[in-house]
Tab-separated table of C-alpha atoms in Angstrom:
chain	number	residue	atom	x	y	z
A	1	UNK	CA	0.000	0.000	0.000
A	2	UNK	CA	1.578	3.236	-1.167
A	3	UNK	CA	-0.297	6.319	-0.001
A	4	UNK	CA	1.015	9.770	-0.796
A	5	UNK	CA	1.529	11.129	2.742
A	6	UNK	CA	1.001	14.705	1.518
A	7	UNK	CA	-2.707	13.873	1.203
A	8	UNK	CA	-2.868	13.801	5.003
A	9	UNK	CA	-0.971	17.079	5.170
A	10	UNK	CA	-3.382	18.805	2.807
A	11	UNK	CA	-6.393	17.308	4.605
A	12	UNK	CA	-5.060	18.505	7.974
A	13	UNK	CA	-4.324	21.903	6.444
A	14	UNK	CA	-7.866	22.202	5.114
A	15	UNK	CA	-9.508	21.276	8.418
A	16	UNK	CA	-7.310	23.287	10.768
A	17	UNK	CA	-7.414	26.361	8.557
A	18	UNK	CA	-11.161	26.201	7.955
A	19	UNK	CA	-11.690	25.943	11.719
A	20	UNK	CA	-11.027	29.686	12.023
A	21	UNK	CA	-13.612	30.768	9.471
A	22	UNK	CA	-16.603	30.524	11.849
A	23	UNK	CA	-14.858	32.771	14.404
A	24	UNK	CA	-13.933	35.335	11.770
A	25	UNK	CA	-17.445	35.323	10.289
A	26	UNK	CA	-19.025	35.646	13.749
A	27	UNK	CA	-16.681	38.502	14.647
A	28	UNK	CA	-17.444	40.386	11.446
A	29	UNK	CA	-21.222	39.819	11.696
A	30	UNK	CA	-21.598	40.771	15.359
A	31	UNK	CA	-18.842	43.410	15.292
A	32	UNK	CA	-17.718	42.003	18.640
A	33	UNK	CA	-14.704	39.977	19.632
A	34	UNK	CA	-14.963	40.205	23.405
A	35	UNK	CA	-15.038	36.427	23.692
A	36	UNK	CA	-11.696	36.111	21.862
A	37	UNK	CA	-8.706	36.115	24.203
A	38	UNK	CA	-6.116	38.647	23.024
A	39	UNK	CA	-3.291	36.774	24.762
A	40	UNK	CA	-4.269	33.462	23.186
A	41	UNK	CA	-4.652	35.065	19.771
A	42	UNK	CA	-1.207	36.691	19.912
A	43	UNK	CA	0.419	33.483	21.157
A	44	UNK	CA	-1.288	31.546	18.382
A	45	UNK	CA	-0.128	34.011	15.725
A	46	UNK	CA	3.487	33.645	16.891
A	47	UNK	CA	3.050	29.866	16.827
A	48	UNK	CA	1.738	30.041	13.257
A	49	UNK	CA	4.680	32.244	12.257
A	50	UNK	CA	6.981	29.575	13.690
A	51	UNK	CA	5.167	26.887	11.655
A	52	UNK	CA	5.643	29.016	8.528
A	53	UNK	CA	9.391	29.248	9.171
A	54	UNK	CA	9.540	25.509	9.865
A	55	UNK	CA	7.491	24.648	6.767
A	56	UNK	CA	9.727	26.836	4.624
A	57	UNK	CA	12.911	25.298	6.008
A	58	UNK	CA	11.723	21.720	5.381
A	59	UNK	CA	10.078	22.667	2.058
A	60	UNK	CA	6.640	21.443	3.126
A	61	UNK	CA	3.946	22.898	0.898
A	62	UNK	CA	1.011	21.677	3.065
A	63	UNK	CA	2.491	23.276	6.188
A	64	UNK	CA	3.245	26.524	4.361
A	65	UNK	CA	-0.150	26.867	2.683
A	66	UNK	CA	-2.142	25.996	5.796
A	67	UNK	CA	-0.233	28.301	8.064
A	68	UNK	CA	-0.101	31.237	5.666
A	69	UNK	CA	-3.894	31.115	5.314
A	70	UNK	CA	-4.313	30.568	9.051
A	71	UNK	CA	-2.054	33.566	9.718
A	72	UNK	CA	-4.166	35.770	7.456
A	73	UNK	CA	-7.424	34.630	9.096
A	74	UNK	CA	-6.066	35.174	12.590
A	75	UNK	CA	-4.614	38.569	11.731
A	76	UNK	CA	-8.077	39.543	10.469
A	77	UNK	CA	-9.575	38.355	13.765
A	78	UNK	CA	-6.929	40.334	15.696
A	79	UNK	CA	-7.522	43.471	13.643
A	80	UNK	CA	-11.283	43.077	14.090
A	81	UNK	CA	-10.896	42.602	17.835
A	82	UNK	CA	-8.816	45.767	18.152
A	83	UNK	CA	-10.994	47.800	15.783
A	84	UNK	CA	-14.326	46.749	17.283
A	85	UNK	CA	-13.127	47.262	20.858
A	86	UNK	CA	-12.061	50.828	19.962
A	87	UNK	CA	-15.301	51.476	18.079
A	88	UNK	CA	-17.439	50.284	20.985
A	89	UNK	CA	-15.472	52.314	23.519
A	90	UNK	CA	-15.995	55.483	21.454
A	91	UNK	CA	-19.796	55.125	21.402
């Protein structure tokens, strides 16, 4: 049995990256991100940056693609959290 192991990498990338879409959509719809921990989000972003460096160094396309998209989604959540918290405090 010869399975291309990258299939598992791409499948994992799809699932773990897509897992952040509901949070981003909820944040944008409700214009609130109070339930998102800033500390956890920042730690996660640094972890994703580390995965990107690791994926680049080992030339792993699944790791790079997944983590680049995940970084973008989480940066959007972070920006939304900061923007909406400032907007609400100004009202």
